[in-house]
Short mmCIF file of N, CA and C in Angstrom, two decimals:
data_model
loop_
_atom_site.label_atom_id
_atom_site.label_comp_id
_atom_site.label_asym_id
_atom_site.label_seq_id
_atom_site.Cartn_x
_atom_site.Cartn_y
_atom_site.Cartn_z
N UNK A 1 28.90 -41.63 -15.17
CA UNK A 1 27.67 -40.99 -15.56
C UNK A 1 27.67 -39.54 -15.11
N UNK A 2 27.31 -38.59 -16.32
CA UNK A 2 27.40 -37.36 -15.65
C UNK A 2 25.80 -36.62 -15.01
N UNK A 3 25.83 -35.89 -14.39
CA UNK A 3 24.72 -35.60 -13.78
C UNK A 3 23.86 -34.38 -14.33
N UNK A 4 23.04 -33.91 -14.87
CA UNK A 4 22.52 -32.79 -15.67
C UNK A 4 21.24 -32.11 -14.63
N UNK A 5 21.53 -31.18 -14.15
CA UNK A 5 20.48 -30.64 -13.58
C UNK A 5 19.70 -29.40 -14.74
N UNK A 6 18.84 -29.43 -14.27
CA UNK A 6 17.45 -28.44 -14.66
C UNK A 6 17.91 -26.73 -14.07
N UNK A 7 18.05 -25.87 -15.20
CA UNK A 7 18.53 -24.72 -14.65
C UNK A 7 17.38 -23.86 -15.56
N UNK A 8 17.29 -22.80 -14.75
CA UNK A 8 16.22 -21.65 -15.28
C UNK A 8 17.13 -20.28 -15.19
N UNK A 9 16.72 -19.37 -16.42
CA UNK A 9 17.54 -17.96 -16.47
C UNK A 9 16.18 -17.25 -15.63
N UNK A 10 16.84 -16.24 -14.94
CA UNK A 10 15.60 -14.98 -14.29
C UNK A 10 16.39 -13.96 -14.75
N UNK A 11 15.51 -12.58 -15.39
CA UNK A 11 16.25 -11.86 -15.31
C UNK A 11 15.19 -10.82 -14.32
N UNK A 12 16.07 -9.65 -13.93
CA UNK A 12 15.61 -8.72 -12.76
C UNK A 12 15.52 -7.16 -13.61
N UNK A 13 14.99 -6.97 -13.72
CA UNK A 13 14.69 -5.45 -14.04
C UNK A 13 14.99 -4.26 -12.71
N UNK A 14 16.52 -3.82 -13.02
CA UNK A 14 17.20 -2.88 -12.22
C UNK A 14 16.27 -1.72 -11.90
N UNK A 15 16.40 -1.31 -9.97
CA UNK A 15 15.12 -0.42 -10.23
C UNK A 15 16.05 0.17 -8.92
N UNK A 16 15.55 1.65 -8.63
CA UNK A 16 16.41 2.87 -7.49
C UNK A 16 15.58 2.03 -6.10
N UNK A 17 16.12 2.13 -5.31
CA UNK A 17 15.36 2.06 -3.99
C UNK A 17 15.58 3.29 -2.91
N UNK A 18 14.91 3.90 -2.43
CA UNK A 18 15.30 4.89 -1.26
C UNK A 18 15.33 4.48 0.09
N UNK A 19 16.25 4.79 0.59
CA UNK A 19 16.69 4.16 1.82
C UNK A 19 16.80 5.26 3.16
N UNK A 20 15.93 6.01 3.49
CA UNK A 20 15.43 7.06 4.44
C UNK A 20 16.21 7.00 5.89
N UNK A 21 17.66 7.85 6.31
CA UNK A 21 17.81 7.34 7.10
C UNK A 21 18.21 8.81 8.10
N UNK A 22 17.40 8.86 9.48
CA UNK A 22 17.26 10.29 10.24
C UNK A 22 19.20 10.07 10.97
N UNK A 23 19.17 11.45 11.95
CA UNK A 23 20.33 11.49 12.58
C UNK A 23 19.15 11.44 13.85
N UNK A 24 19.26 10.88 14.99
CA UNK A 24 18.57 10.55 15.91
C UNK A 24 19.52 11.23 16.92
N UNK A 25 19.12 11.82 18.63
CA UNK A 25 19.64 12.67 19.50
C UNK A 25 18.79 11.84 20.60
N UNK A 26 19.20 11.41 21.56
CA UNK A 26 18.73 10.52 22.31
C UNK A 26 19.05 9.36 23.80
N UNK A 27 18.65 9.33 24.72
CA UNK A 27 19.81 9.05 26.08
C UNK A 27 19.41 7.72 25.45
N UNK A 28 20.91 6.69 25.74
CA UNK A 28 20.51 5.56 25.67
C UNK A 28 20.45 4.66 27.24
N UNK A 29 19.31 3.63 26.63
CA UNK A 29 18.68 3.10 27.38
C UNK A 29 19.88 2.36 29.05
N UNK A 30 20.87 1.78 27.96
CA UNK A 30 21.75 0.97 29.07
C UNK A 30 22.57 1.88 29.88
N UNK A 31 23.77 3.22 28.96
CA UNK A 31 24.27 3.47 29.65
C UNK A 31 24.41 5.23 30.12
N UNK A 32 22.95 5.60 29.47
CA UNK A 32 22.57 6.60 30.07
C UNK A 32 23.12 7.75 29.53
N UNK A 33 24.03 7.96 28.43
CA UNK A 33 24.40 8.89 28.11
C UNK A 33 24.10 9.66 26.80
N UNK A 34 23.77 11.22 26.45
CA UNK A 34 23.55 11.48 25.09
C UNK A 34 24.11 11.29 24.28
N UNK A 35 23.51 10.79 22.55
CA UNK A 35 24.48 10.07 21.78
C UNK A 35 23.25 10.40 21.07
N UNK A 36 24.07 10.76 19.34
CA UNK A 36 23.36 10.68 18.27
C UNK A 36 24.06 9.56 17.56
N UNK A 37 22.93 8.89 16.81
CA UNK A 37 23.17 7.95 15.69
C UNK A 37 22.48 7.97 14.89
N UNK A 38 23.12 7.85 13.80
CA UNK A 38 22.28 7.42 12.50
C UNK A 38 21.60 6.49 12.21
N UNK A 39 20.26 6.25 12.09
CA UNK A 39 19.07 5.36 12.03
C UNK A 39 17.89 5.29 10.89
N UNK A 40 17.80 4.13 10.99
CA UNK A 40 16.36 4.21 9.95
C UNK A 40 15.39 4.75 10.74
N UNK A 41 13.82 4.71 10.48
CA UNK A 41 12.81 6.13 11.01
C UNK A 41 12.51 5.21 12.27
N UNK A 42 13.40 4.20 12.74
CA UNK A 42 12.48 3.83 14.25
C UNK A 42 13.32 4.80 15.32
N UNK A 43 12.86 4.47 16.13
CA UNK A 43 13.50 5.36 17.46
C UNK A 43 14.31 5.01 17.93
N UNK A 44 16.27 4.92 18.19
CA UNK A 44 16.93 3.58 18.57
C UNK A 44 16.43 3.89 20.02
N UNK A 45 16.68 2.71 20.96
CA UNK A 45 17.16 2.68 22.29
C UNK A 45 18.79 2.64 23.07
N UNK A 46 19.27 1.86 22.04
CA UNK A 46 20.85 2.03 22.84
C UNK A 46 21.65 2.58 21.46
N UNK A 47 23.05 2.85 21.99
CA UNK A 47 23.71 3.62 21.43
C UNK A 47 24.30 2.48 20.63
N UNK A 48 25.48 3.01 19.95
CA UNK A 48 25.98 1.93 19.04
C UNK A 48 27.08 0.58 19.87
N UNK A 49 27.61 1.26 21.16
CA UNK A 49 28.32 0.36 21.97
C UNK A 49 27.06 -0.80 22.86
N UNK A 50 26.13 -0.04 22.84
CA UNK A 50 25.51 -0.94 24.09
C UNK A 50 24.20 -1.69 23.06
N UNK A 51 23.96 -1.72 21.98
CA UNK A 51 23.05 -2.13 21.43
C UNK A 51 23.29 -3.50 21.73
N UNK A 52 22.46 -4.70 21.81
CA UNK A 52 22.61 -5.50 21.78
C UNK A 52 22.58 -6.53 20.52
N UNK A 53 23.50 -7.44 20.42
CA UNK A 53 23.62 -8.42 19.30
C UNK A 53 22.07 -8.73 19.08
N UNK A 54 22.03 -9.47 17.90
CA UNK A 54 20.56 -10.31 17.56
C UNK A 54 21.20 -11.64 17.28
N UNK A 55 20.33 -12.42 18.16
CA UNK A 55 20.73 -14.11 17.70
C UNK A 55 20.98 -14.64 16.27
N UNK A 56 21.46 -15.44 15.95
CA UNK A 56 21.64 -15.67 14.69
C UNK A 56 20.50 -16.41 14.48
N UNK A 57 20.16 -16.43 13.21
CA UNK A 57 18.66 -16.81 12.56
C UNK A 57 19.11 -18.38 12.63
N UNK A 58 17.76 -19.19 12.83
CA UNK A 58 17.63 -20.79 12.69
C UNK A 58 16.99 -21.28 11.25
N UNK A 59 17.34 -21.87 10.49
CA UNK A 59 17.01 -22.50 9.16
C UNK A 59 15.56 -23.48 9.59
N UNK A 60 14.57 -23.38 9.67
CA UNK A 60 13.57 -24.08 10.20
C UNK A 60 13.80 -25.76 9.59
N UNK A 61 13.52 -26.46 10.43
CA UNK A 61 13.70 -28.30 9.80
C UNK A 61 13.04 -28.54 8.56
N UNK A 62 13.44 -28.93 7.68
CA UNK A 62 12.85 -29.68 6.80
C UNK A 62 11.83 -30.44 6.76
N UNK A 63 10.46 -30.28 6.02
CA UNK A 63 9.43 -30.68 6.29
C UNK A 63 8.95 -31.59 5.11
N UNK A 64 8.01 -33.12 5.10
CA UNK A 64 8.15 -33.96 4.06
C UNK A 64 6.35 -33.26 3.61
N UNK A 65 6.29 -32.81 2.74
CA UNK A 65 5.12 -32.35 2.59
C UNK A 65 4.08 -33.93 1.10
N UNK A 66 2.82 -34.28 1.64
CA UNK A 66 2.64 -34.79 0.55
C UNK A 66 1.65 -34.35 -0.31
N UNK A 67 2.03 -34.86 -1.61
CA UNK A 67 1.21 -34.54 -2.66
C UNK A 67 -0.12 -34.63 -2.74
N UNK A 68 -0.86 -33.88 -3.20
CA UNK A 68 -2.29 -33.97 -2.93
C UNK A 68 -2.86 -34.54 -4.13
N UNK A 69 -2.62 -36.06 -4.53
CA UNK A 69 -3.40 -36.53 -5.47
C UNK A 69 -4.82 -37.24 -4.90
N UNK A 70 -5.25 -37.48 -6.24
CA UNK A 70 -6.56 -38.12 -6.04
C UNK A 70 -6.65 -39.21 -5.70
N UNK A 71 -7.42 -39.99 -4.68
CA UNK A 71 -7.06 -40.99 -4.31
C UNK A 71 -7.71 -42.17 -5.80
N UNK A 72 -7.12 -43.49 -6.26
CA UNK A 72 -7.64 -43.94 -7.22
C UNK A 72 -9.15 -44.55 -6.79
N UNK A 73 -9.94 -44.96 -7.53
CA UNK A 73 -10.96 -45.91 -7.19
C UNK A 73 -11.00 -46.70 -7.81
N UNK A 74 -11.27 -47.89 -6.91
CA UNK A 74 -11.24 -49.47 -7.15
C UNK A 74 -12.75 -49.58 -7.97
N UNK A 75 -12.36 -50.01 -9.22
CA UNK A 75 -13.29 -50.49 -10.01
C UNK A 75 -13.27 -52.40 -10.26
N UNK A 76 -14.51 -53.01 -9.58
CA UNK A 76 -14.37 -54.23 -10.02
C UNK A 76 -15.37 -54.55 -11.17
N UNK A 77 -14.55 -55.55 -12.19
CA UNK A 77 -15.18 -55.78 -13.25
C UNK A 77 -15.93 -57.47 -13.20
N UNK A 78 -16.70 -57.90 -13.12
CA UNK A 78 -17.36 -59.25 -13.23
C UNK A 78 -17.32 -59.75 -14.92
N UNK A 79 -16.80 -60.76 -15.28
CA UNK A 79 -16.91 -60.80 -16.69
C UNK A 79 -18.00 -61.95 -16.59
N UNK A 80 -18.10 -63.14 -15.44
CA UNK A 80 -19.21 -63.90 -15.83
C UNK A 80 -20.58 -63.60 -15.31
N UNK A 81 -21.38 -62.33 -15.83
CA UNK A 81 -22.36 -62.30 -14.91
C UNK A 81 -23.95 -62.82 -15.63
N UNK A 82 -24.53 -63.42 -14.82
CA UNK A 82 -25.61 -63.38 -15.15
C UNK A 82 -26.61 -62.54 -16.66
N UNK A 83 -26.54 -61.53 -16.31
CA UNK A 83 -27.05 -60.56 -17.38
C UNK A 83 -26.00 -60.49 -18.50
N UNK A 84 -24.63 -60.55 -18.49
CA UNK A 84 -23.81 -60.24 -19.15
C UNK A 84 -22.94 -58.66 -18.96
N UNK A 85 -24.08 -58.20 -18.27
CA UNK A 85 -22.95 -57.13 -17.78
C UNK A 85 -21.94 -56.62 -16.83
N UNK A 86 -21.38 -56.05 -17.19
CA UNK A 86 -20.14 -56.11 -16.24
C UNK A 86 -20.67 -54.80 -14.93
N UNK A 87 -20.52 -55.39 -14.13
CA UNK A 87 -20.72 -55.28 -12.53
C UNK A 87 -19.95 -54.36 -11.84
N UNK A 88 -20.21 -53.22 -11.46
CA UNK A 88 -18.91 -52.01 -10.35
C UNK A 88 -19.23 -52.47 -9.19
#
């Protein structure tokens, strides 16, 4: 049996982005010495040797989310009633 998944086309409308980036002049924090680097507009603190790594990102757990249906309602029907009508 072959397996057929559900596929969707997107298309993206190509667009410029500007990417703003200063020459920064600045002692760094760890090992104290002047050093320019090239940076986006924050302020660095360490130089390019002493910067520190960033942890690698965690994929958050998988979560079972449920559906928000309506709950049904129990309708009871009486067929022998008295009056003849049927009874909720």
């Amino acid at each position: 049996m072959d397996k057929h998944l559900d596929t969707k086309e997107v298309f993206v409308k190509a667009h410029v982005r500007i990417i703003k980036q200063r020459v920064y002049r600045f002692v760094c924090k760890q090992c104290n010495q002047v050093v320019e680097r090239i940076c986006y507009p924050s302020h660095p603190l360490y130089c390019s040797r002493c910067k520190p790594s960033k942890p690698p990102k965690q994929k958050p757990a998988p979560m079972l989310i449920k559906s928000k249906k309506k709950p049904k309602t129990k309708q009871m029907v009486s067929v022998n009633n008295d009056r003849g009508v049927a009874a909720r």
